[in-house]
């Protein structure tokens, strides 16, 4: 009877495994089928123009079709003075195509057969259901058997992970295992589900978030680090797949840098490098014209990339990666290793990018987990900051932010732990703090004022007062000096650009410079201290809409301002040090943006992005914390979890509506 109960209890798990196995088997069948190309030969004659070309519902840049001097681009249209100019386009068999001509002298030959053009338009709309029918064959059954095995393992691993959440038995190493497992499930099932369901793919994602909340509510102690571990695995993997490739700000440049580092030995260049066709095509496909609101990236665009282009021979076109050329190599090591292995075994370019995102996110998640676990007070604020939607977007991407943001969180946690430590600080703690400072120094310049928090550590926690003062000063100066010299080489190009204001202008015209900075402060201060942490997704600036935005702002204001049980009341000195460190970082970031990104004649700073201010969130919010606003209710931590998960549900809806 007990065995029968056990089997009945596990029926939902069996159903989930079966459904995922079916989706996975069809996914891999269609991934394989999508490697086949359709060939379109487009002919235009004098007086006829190629006006519009959509592939997989995304506009293709007309200029890319100009292959020689017999054609030219006029008003974004391809023209020719010849009687017959032809260009060939290859698309995946799962991708639709739409071609619009102006004039009557056009022909389209599809796989060797001339097609009919009506009213200047040729379209070949390929339904996803037809692609599914065409891809199913004998291999699908083999894929199903393999998928059944892997999905059984994956689902059991995830089920075990959340059992550990409920039993407060989670360990740090469970997080990367869960992330890897979910990555396998998503890569096997997400893109097909996205192609079929479109924006309704949000339904199973929200169901997963509901399950996360359920597991947190069943947890006995509801530790903040366990709440983080429960939420972060689902939201991180979802953003890895939901945000289009190279659409996290500057991700294309960072991916280019990681790819170049993976080559180990390359000739010196001036910030332009000839990357392989697979990488170039991936960038172009998912970033072309993305600032145009009518441009979409449908799920079918991913299907052809999952088993797609793995040609890593260097091509003749050069790509600009100057903005990251001189940055420290350390943050790029995980992605460079993945790219090195992947290109040598012929893995698809899309998979390399996704795995690079995953590797960075695993590192950031583990660091944040330890930070939340280690810090003795303000744990709720740490949880909120580490689960800001933009914090997750930046740490689940190929860039430097994954390391800068997470290591900043750990640094603040380590210092706060030292501030409230009851015993003397031991050597091991200084070693860990030194390593954290070193990593922060080689990440990005400007965040060294976080070390001002060390001056809040009571001198009694050191061996004596003299050692305390020397230690604090040494740590602060070391972090400042090392990060300064690391950053010098990264600013070489901008220092030579005379069209920018530059550092010299700041010192020779301080009043005018300060006015320009103040214009930026008054214009965007709200965005830089909270709004930009929960809004503004992807490279194309996807924003929450009206009621969604107001609901999220309300929830976060409540989350940040409400005093929690483990928070400490701060005296005026403590509060000032937290706020001064945050304000110093804001001033430094503004000064860097003014000197390196703002062109002469501008009345406000350009080049600023709210993500640059994520490391100041903790000292700023702690400095503004209060002990007056309290909410007395049972299961407050469950309420926090619900509010955070609702935020991510809204964020996922916003992203799917923007790109679907």
XYZ file of C-alpha atoms in Angstrom:
660
model
C 0.000 0.000 0.000
C 2.890 2.368 0.815
C 4.486 1.638 -2.563
C 1.189 2.426 -4.308
C 0.963 5.782 -2.471
C 4.530 6.564 -3.456
C 3.801 5.898 -7.113
C 0.611 7.979 -7.079
C 2.454 10.825 -5.372
C 5.090 10.776 -8.104
C 2.641 10.824 -11.025
C 3.152 14.604 -11.654
C 6.907 14.001 -11.898
C 6.376 11.138 -14.363
C 4.116 13.372 -16.479
C 6.672 16.207 -16.453
C 9.452 13.815 -17.492
C 7.327 12.421 -20.332
C 6.295 15.858 -21.616
C 9.851 17.201 -21.484
C 11.140 14.088 -23.263
C 8.616 14.508 -26.094
C 9.433 18.210 -26.489
C 13.151 17.476 -26.330
C 13.004 14.733 -28.962
C 11.093 16.997 -31.347
C 13.461 19.882 -30.551
C 16.564 17.928 -31.489
C 14.813 16.614 -34.597
C 13.996 20.152 -35.692
C 17.471 21.409 -34.718
C 18.919 18.795 -37.079
C 16.339 19.486 -39.784
C 16.998 23.249 -39.538
C 20.612 22.743 -40.666
C 19.253 22.294 -44.202
C 19.110 25.477 -46.261
C 16.659 26.992 -48.697
C 18.320 28.908 -51.522
C 16.772 32.099 -52.840
C 18.259 33.689 -55.948
C 17.079 37.291 -56.185
C 17.303 39.144 -59.508
C 16.695 42.866 -60.028
C 17.132 44.992 -63.143
C 17.702 48.686 -63.796
C 14.835 50.760 -62.420
C 13.812 48.112 -59.889
C 14.745 48.341 -56.217
C 14.926 45.744 -53.467
C 13.016 47.539 -50.716
C 12.573 45.098 -47.826
C 13.985 41.729 -46.863
C 12.776 39.874 -43.773
C 14.317 36.561 -42.723
C 12.635 34.756 -39.820
C 10.534 37.929 -39.467
C 13.642 40.040 -38.762
C 14.805 42.748 -41.199
C 18.061 42.056 -43.013
C 20.330 44.978 -43.775
C 19.997 45.661 -47.498
C 23.596 46.863 -47.699
C 24.830 43.341 -46.953
C 23.467 42.254 -50.337
C 25.740 44.625 -52.259
C 28.392 42.179 -53.422
C 30.176 44.252 -56.082
C 30.228 47.560 -57.921
C 27.262 46.567 -60.107
C 24.879 47.460 -57.276
C 24.458 50.405 -54.927
C 22.308 51.336 -51.941
C 20.031 54.372 -52.146
C 17.619 55.309 -49.332
C 18.220 51.876 -47.745
C 17.175 50.147 -50.981
C 19.331 47.961 -53.222
C 19.561 49.307 -56.774
C 21.482 48.480 -59.965
C 22.163 50.008 -63.356
C 22.544 46.556 -64.923
C 19.852 44.688 -66.763
C 20.261 41.754 -64.399
C 21.893 41.880 -60.988
C 21.566 38.742 -58.874
C 22.332 37.833 -55.297
C 21.856 34.511 -53.531
C 20.532 34.158 -49.984
C 20.581 30.937 -47.991
C 18.155 30.555 -45.115
C 17.239 27.655 -42.894
C 14.284 25.560 -44.014
C 12.448 26.594 -40.833
C 12.795 30.332 -41.496
C 10.220 32.348 -43.398
C 11.262 34.978 -45.928
C 9.553 38.156 -47.121
C 10.876 40.203 -50.054
C 9.393 43.472 -51.311
C 10.414 45.118 -54.591
C 9.738 48.542 -56.049
C 9.350 48.086 -59.796
C 8.525 45.244 -62.150
C 11.994 43.991 -63.055
C 12.446 41.421 -60.305
C 12.606 37.641 -60.177
C 12.969 35.157 -57.312
C 14.240 31.628 -57.904
C 13.559 29.328 -54.955
C 15.649 26.128 -54.885
C 15.982 26.231 -58.672
C 12.344 27.066 -59.435
C 11.166 30.539 -60.424
C 8.459 31.844 -58.105
C 5.563 34.188 -58.680
C 5.793 37.768 -57.415
C 2.498 39.482 -56.641
C 2.241 43.258 -56.249
C 5.994 43.458 -55.855
C 6.064 40.985 -52.969
C 7.363 37.448 -52.670
C 6.812 35.644 -49.380
C 7.449 32.108 -48.243
C 5.801 31.750 -44.856
C 6.872 28.580 -43.083
C 4.625 27.494 -40.237
C 6.241 25.918 -37.214
C 3.724 23.075 -37.303
C 4.834 22.234 -40.858
C 8.470 22.236 -39.772
C 7.617 19.857 -36.943
C 5.833 17.507 -39.349
C 8.755 17.572 -41.759
C 11.422 16.968 -39.125
C 9.930 13.882 -37.478
C 11.631 10.711 -38.695
C 13.308 7.575 -37.371
C 15.875 9.661 -35.501
C 13.083 11.237 -33.462
C 12.481 7.925 -31.693
C 16.184 7.647 -30.871
C 16.148 11.230 -29.607
C 13.124 10.349 -27.446
C 14.855 7.400 -25.788
C 17.969 9.464 -25.077
C 15.849 12.391 -23.887
C 13.827 10.147 -21.593
C 17.017 9.082 -19.834
C 18.432 12.589 -19.541
C 15.145 14.237 -18.587
C 14.579 11.656 -15.865
C 17.981 12.475 -14.398
C 17.469 16.224 -14.795
C 14.003 16.320 -13.239
C 15.145 14.170 -10.307
C 18.139 16.457 -9.730
C 15.880 19.545 -9.697
C 13.332 17.799 -7.462
C 16.143 16.868 -5.065
C 17.436 20.457 -5.149
C 14.106 21.848 -4.015
C 13.716 19.126 -1.419
C 16.970 20.448 0.016
C 15.509 23.968 -0.071
C 12.481 22.775 1.899
C 14.674 20.918 4.382
C 17.213 23.784 4.739
C 19.927 21.400 3.587
C 21.181 23.340 0.572
C 24.940 23.652 0.012
C 26.809 26.030 -2.302
C 27.765 23.244 -4.713
C 24.090 22.373 -5.231
C 23.613 25.714 -7.049
C 25.937 25.058 -10.045
C 24.558 21.527 -10.355
C 20.993 22.861 -10.468
C 21.966 25.556 -12.980
C 23.680 23.039 -15.260
C 20.677 20.731 -15.049
C 18.200 23.478 -15.857
C 20.424 24.618 -18.711
C 20.155 21.158 -20.278
C 16.361 21.216 -19.923
C 16.057 24.698 -21.413
C 18.406 24.005 -24.336
C 16.422 20.858 -25.064
C 12.948 22.371 -24.787
C 12.834 26.176 -24.599
C 13.341 27.238 -28.214
C 10.746 24.857 -29.632
C 8.299 25.885 -26.906
C 9.054 29.548 -27.690
C 8.434 28.946 -31.411
C 5.083 27.257 -30.801
C 3.749 29.241 -27.838
C 5.323 32.626 -28.680
C 4.466 35.076 -25.858
C 2.480 32.334 -24.077
C 5.772 30.635 -23.232
C 5.491 32.821 -20.145
C 2.797 30.477 -18.764
C 5.103 27.533 -17.875
C 7.749 30.017 -16.684
C 5.295 31.586 -14.231
C 4.246 28.089 -13.151
C 7.896 27.425 -12.253
C 8.014 30.635 -10.194
C 4.870 29.554 -8.342
C 6.573 26.247 -7.557
C 9.605 28.163 -6.241
C 7.368 30.158 -3.880
C 5.694 26.932 -2.732
C 9.064 25.357 -1.873
C 10.174 28.470 0.022
C 6.920 28.473 2.013
C 7.524 24.854 3.005
C 11.038 25.603 4.202
C 11.340 25.435 7.997
C 13.871 28.185 8.724
C 13.482 30.194 5.493
C 17.071 31.357 5.518
C 17.759 34.258 3.188
C 20.578 32.439 1.410
C 18.229 29.515 0.740
C 15.542 31.864 -0.601
C 18.207 33.262 -2.930
C 19.250 29.750 -3.994
C 15.624 28.833 -4.711
C 14.848 31.870 -6.863
C 18.143 32.479 -8.626
C 18.383 29.181 -10.520
C 15.073 29.620 -12.366
C 15.255 33.345 -13.042
C 18.900 33.198 -14.122
C 18.484 30.363 -16.612
C 15.291 31.932 -17.956
C 17.071 35.230 -18.650
C 20.010 33.400 -20.250
C 17.609 32.012 -22.845
C 15.017 34.787 -22.999
C 17.370 37.736 -23.635
C 18.506 37.401 -27.282
C 22.200 36.669 -27.901
C 24.485 39.733 -27.704
C 21.599 41.852 -26.423
C 22.886 42.465 -22.931
C 24.659 45.851 -23.281
C 28.072 45.494 -24.988
C 27.841 41.707 -24.889
C 28.931 41.386 -28.530
C 32.175 43.247 -27.777
C 32.804 41.207 -24.637
C 32.116 37.955 -26.499
C 34.537 39.120 -29.204
C 37.198 39.775 -26.573
C 36.649 36.351 -24.989
C 36.853 34.711 -28.418
C 40.124 36.491 -29.192
C 41.523 35.472 -25.784
C 40.591 31.863 -26.574
C 43.015 31.955 -29.515
C 45.800 32.407 -26.901
C 48.380 33.733 -29.370
C 47.279 36.324 -31.934
C 49.054 39.172 -33.685
C 48.647 42.614 -32.121
C 45.763 44.643 -33.547
C 44.282 48.127 -33.183
C 40.921 47.021 -31.813
C 39.672 45.506 -35.059
C 39.822 41.761 -35.589
C 38.574 39.384 -38.260
C 36.295 37.026 -36.360
C 34.912 33.826 -37.891
C 31.742 33.605 -39.932
C 29.865 31.732 -37.193
C 30.407 34.540 -34.688
C 29.775 37.367 -37.176
C 26.503 35.843 -38.359
C 25.292 35.274 -34.801
C 25.928 38.924 -33.899
C 24.228 40.192 -37.013
C 21.201 37.922 -36.795
C 20.286 38.891 -33.253
C 21.321 42.538 -33.116
C 20.492 44.019 -36.523
C 17.973 46.884 -36.253
C 16.988 45.783 -32.774
C 16.404 49.349 -31.623
C 13.432 49.423 -34.005
C 10.358 48.551 -31.958
C 8.742 46.682 -34.847
C 11.671 44.284 -35.042
C 11.087 40.933 -33.407
C 13.164 37.845 -32.737
C 10.876 34.848 -33.046
C 11.628 31.420 -31.662
C 12.233 30.021 -35.147
C 15.315 32.246 -35.431
C 16.933 30.148 -32.702
C 16.031 26.762 -34.160
C 18.510 27.117 -37.009
C 21.280 28.136 -34.586
C 20.981 25.351 -31.993
C 22.831 22.881 -34.270
C 23.835 25.693 -36.613
C 26.901 27.482 -37.913
C 30.165 26.076 -36.591
C 32.502 27.538 -39.212
C 35.316 29.045 -37.176
C 37.625 29.890 -40.037
C 38.518 33.586 -39.785
C 36.808 35.666 -42.469
C 37.889 38.864 -44.212
C 35.570 41.344 -42.470
C 36.838 43.165 -39.387
C 34.822 43.773 -36.206
C 35.401 46.624 -33.766
C 36.027 45.565 -30.166
C 38.126 48.592 -29.127
C 35.914 49.393 -26.118
C 37.051 46.185 -24.357
C 40.445 45.557 -25.956
C 42.545 46.840 -23.042
C 40.455 45.506 -20.175
C 41.791 42.881 -17.768
C 41.746 39.362 -19.194
C 40.647 37.752 -15.905
C 36.838 38.197 -16.245
C 36.996 36.640 -19.721
C 38.751 33.433 -18.677
C 35.603 31.273 -18.157
C 34.119 32.170 -21.554
C 37.508 31.939 -23.289
C 37.962 28.368 -22.002
C 34.478 27.411 -23.209
C 35.078 28.999 -26.626
C 38.481 27.297 -26.939
C 36.981 23.870 -26.307
C 33.785 24.554 -28.265
C 35.336 25.818 -31.490
C 37.811 22.938 -31.529
C 35.024 20.369 -31.349
C 32.799 22.311 -33.779
C 30.064 23.330 -31.326
C 27.462 25.846 -32.605
C 28.216 29.517 -31.959
C 24.890 29.963 -30.120
C 25.796 27.200 -27.680
C 29.191 28.794 -26.983
C 27.538 32.102 -26.128
C 24.916 30.483 -23.902
C 27.537 28.400 -22.085
C 29.638 31.535 -21.593
C 26.641 33.204 -19.991
C 26.068 30.144 -17.835
C 29.680 29.939 -16.631
C 29.678 33.595 -15.585
C 26.318 33.236 -13.876
C 27.439 30.186 -11.911
C 30.428 32.143 -10.581
C 28.312 35.178 -9.688
C 25.591 33.070 -8.042
C 28.038 31.222 -5.815
C 29.697 34.495 -4.770
C 26.332 36.104 -3.945
C 25.172 33.001 -2.064
C 28.249 33.154 0.187
C 27.795 36.906 0.662
C 24.181 36.531 1.813
C 25.114 33.616 4.029
C 28.110 35.408 5.574
C 26.659 38.846 6.281
C 25.194 38.967 9.827
C 22.793 41.875 9.246
C 20.854 43.513 6.380
C 20.376 40.112 4.757
C 17.082 41.186 3.200
C 18.776 44.079 1.409
C 21.474 41.717 0.147
C 18.778 39.364 -1.145
C 16.964 42.202 -2.920
C 20.082 43.604 -4.588
C 21.348 40.183 -5.694
C 17.919 39.504 -7.204
C 17.373 42.821 -8.939
C 16.247 41.913 -12.489
C 19.073 43.942 -14.067
C 21.597 42.471 -11.602
C 20.574 39.009 -12.818
C 20.636 40.119 -16.460
C 24.178 41.467 -16.081
C 25.520 38.475 -14.149
C 23.873 36.037 -16.587
C 25.806 37.458 -19.535
C 29.241 37.689 -21.114
C 30.773 40.873 -19.724
C 32.776 42.180 -16.767
C 29.712 43.082 -14.711
C 29.114 39.516 -13.567
C 32.367 39.698 -11.604
C 32.280 43.386 -10.629
C 28.725 43.264 -9.277
C 28.999 39.974 -7.402
C 32.441 40.689 -5.928
C 31.203 44.113 -4.736
C 28.399 42.355 -2.872
C 30.880 39.941 -1.291
C 33.217 42.770 -0.293
C 30.455 44.659 1.517
C 29.346 41.424 3.229
C 32.885 40.675 4.424
C 33.342 44.168 5.867
C 29.951 44.165 7.614
C 30.819 40.768 9.124
C 34.039 42.302 10.481
C 32.162 45.333 11.838
C 29.841 43.218 13.976
C 32.331 40.453 14.797
C 32.486 39.650 18.511
C 36.008 38.171 18.435
C 39.296 39.442 17.055
C 39.673 39.363 13.284
C 41.984 36.509 12.256
C 44.545 36.361 9.453
C 42.364 34.129 7.287
C 39.690 36.834 7.113
C 42.239 39.413 5.955
C 43.470 37.018 3.275
C 39.916 36.502 1.983
C 39.309 40.258 2.051
C 42.583 40.877 0.196
C 41.621 38.404 -2.530
C 38.232 40.101 -2.880
C 39.873 43.534 -3.150
C 42.292 42.221 -5.771
C 39.485 40.775 -7.892
C 37.526 44.034 -7.614
C 40.654 45.959 -8.668
C 41.051 44.007 -11.905
C 37.346 44.164 -12.716
C 36.445 47.833 -13.113
C 37.845 51.080 -11.829
C 35.828 53.388 -9.587
C 34.465 51.086 -6.899
C 37.370 51.341 -4.437
C 35.349 53.733 -2.149
C 33.574 50.609 -0.889
C 36.734 50.146 1.193
C 35.743 53.231 3.216
C 33.404 50.859 5.058
C 36.501 49.303 6.634
C 36.861 52.425 8.787
C 33.625 51.381 10.530
C 35.313 48.234 11.871
C 35.988 48.832 15.584
C 39.686 49.086 16.383
C 39.073 46.631 19.234
C 38.531 43.926 16.602
C 42.217 44.204 15.665
C 45.294 43.306 17.697
C 45.765 46.964 18.589
C 44.758 50.431 17.412
C 47.930 51.035 15.389
C 47.529 47.827 13.407
C 43.860 48.675 12.870
C 44.597 52.087 11.329
C 47.476 50.816 9.176
C 45.437 47.850 7.923
C 42.465 50.001 6.913
C 44.644 52.539 5.103
C 46.707 49.858 3.319
C 43.641 48.019 2.038
C 42.057 51.242 0.781
C 45.220 52.557 -0.925
C 46.114 49.160 -2.425
C 42.670 48.774 -4.003
C 42.685 52.339 -5.321
C 46.224 52.259 -6.749
C 45.989 48.801 -8.307
C 42.606 49.451 -9.921
C 43.846 52.842 -11.178
C 46.860 51.400 -12.974
C 44.822 48.497 -14.369
C 42.347 51.005 -15.813
C 44.952 53.322 -17.410
C 45.506 51.126 -20.471
C 41.751 50.761 -20.983
C 41.342 54.530 -21.377
C 44.156 55.059 -23.898
C 41.918 55.510 -26.942
C 39.425 57.841 -25.260
C 42.270 60.008 -23.880
C 43.531 60.519 -27.443
C 40.095 61.416 -28.823
C 40.034 65.233 -28.985
C 36.286 65.297 -29.697
C 35.627 64.199 -26.094
C 35.772 66.487 -23.075
C 38.588 64.481 -21.511
C 40.271 64.791 -18.131
C 42.179 67.939 -19.112
C 38.950 69.853 -19.791
C 37.656 68.918 -16.345
C 40.630 70.520 -14.607
C 40.830 73.569 -16.882
C 37.058 74.221 -16.854
C 35.861 72.833 -13.493
C 32.746 75.008 -13.158
C 31.429 74.169 -16.624
C 32.260 70.501 -16.081
C 30.377 70.393 -12.786
C 27.351 72.063 -14.418
C 27.275 69.351 -17.086
C 27.503 66.650 -14.417
C 24.728 68.240 -12.356
C 22.502 68.298 -15.453
C 23.025 64.544 -15.660
C 22.319 64.095 -11.944
C 19.012 65.971 -12.051
C 18.034 64.231 -15.271
C 18.616 60.632 -14.210
C 19.305 60.288 -10.487
C 16.097 58.299 -9.937
C 17.137 55.866 -12.639
C 20.646 55.436 -11.277
C 19.643 54.533 -7.716
C 16.651 52.211 -8.263
C 14.657 52.464 -11.511
C 17.537 51.291 -13.669
C 18.057 48.238 -11.449
C 14.609 46.832 -12.192
C 13.965 48.208 -15.669
C 15.704 48.639 -19.036
C 16.393 45.167 -20.397
C 18.518 44.112 -23.336
C 20.502 46.246 -25.724
C 17.349 47.711 -27.232
C 16.147 49.184 -23.906
C 13.014 47.168 -23.228
C 11.025 48.976 -20.525
C 8.171 47.868 -18.308
C 4.846 49.329 -19.359
C 2.617 51.656 -17.266
C 0.845 49.626 -14.559
C 3.605 46.994 -14.544
C 6.237 49.625 -13.881
C 4.256 51.295 -11.093
C 3.553 47.937 -9.433
C 7.238 46.980 -9.460
C 8.389 50.361 -8.127
C 5.838 50.108 -5.314
C 6.984 46.614 -4.365
C 10.661 47.532 -4.308
C 10.165 50.734 -2.346
C 8.313 48.644 0.227
C 10.971 45.919 0.219
C 13.823 48.375 0.656
C 12.259 50.646 3.276
C 10.650 48.083 5.575
C 12.854 47.300 8.579
C 13.668 43.620 8.931
C 14.361 41.680 12.120
C 18.091 41.259 11.447
C 18.708 44.899 10.430
C 20.803 47.134 12.645
C 19.996 50.696 13.656
C 22.817 52.929 12.476
C 24.195 55.988 14.238
C 24.920 59.140 12.248
C 28.613 58.312 11.679
C 27.889 54.830 10.334
C 25.115 56.148 8.132
C 27.335 58.897 6.713
C 30.176 56.514 5.840
C 27.799 54.216 3.912
C 26.306 57.168 2.043
C 29.662 58.869 1.374
C 31.088 55.672 -0.155
C 28.032 55.419 -2.436
C 28.161 59.098 -3.407
C 31.890 58.899 -4.154
C 31.301 56.014 -6.545
C 28.474 57.912 -8.249
C 30.766 60.933 -8.665
C 33.604 58.793 -10.059
C 31.319 57.028 -12.560
C 29.904 60.377 -13.677
C 33.431 61.802 -14.051
C 34.565 58.807 -16.111
C 31.514 59.049 -18.368
C 32.080 62.808 -18.733
C 35.732 62.483 -19.711
C 35.573 59.305 -21.812
C 32.147 59.201 -23.467
C 30.796 62.761 -23.623
C 31.549 64.836 -26.715
C 32.391 68.509 -26.504
C 29.324 70.717 -26.764
C 27.050 68.300 -24.899
C 25.125 69.847 -22.023
C 24.739 66.556 -20.160
C 26.773 63.396 -19.724
C 26.306 60.674 -22.321
C 27.258 57.020 -22.077
C 25.836 56.499 -18.592
C 23.905 53.329 -17.854
C 22.184 52.405 -14.613
C 24.014 49.070 -14.494
C 27.220 50.946 -13.626
C 25.648 51.852 -10.286
C 24.679 48.353 -9.139
C 27.726 48.123 -6.807
C 26.546 51.215 -4.900
C 23.082 49.811 -4.194
C 24.035 48.080 -0.943
C 25.914 50.936 0.797
C 23.273 53.392 -0.430
C 20.277 51.384 0.799
C 21.973 50.456 4.067
C 22.819 54.117 4.623
C 19.180 55.051 4.005
C 17.769 52.166 6.073
C 15.441 52.901 8.972
C 14.004 51.210 12.007
C 10.662 53.048 11.938
C 8.687 51.349 9.167
C 7.861 47.831 10.274
C 5.431 45.186 9.119
C 4.405 42.665 11.738
C 3.030 39.617 9.985
C 3.749 35.891 9.919
C 5.884 34.519 7.104
C 7.413 37.877 6.134
C 10.118 36.077 4.181
C 7.501 34.321 2.077
C 6.009 37.733 1.336
C 9.441 39.003 0.248
C 9.812 35.965 -2.003
C 6.397 36.450 -3.579
C 7.129 40.108 -4.322
C 10.485 39.280 -5.920
C 8.989 36.445 -7.992
C 6.119 38.707 -9.123
C 8.746 41.209 -10.265
C 10.448 38.559 -12.373
C 7.139 37.331 -13.764
C 6.424 40.904 -14.934
C 9.954 41.212 -16.315
C 9.615 37.990 -18.287
C 6.253 39.118 -19.649
C 7.829 42.432 -20.689
C 10.659 40.653 -22.521
C 8.460 38.124 -24.303
C 6.046 40.837 -25.409
C 8.968 42.925 -26.685
C 10.549 40.218 -28.810
C 7.683 37.835 -29.689
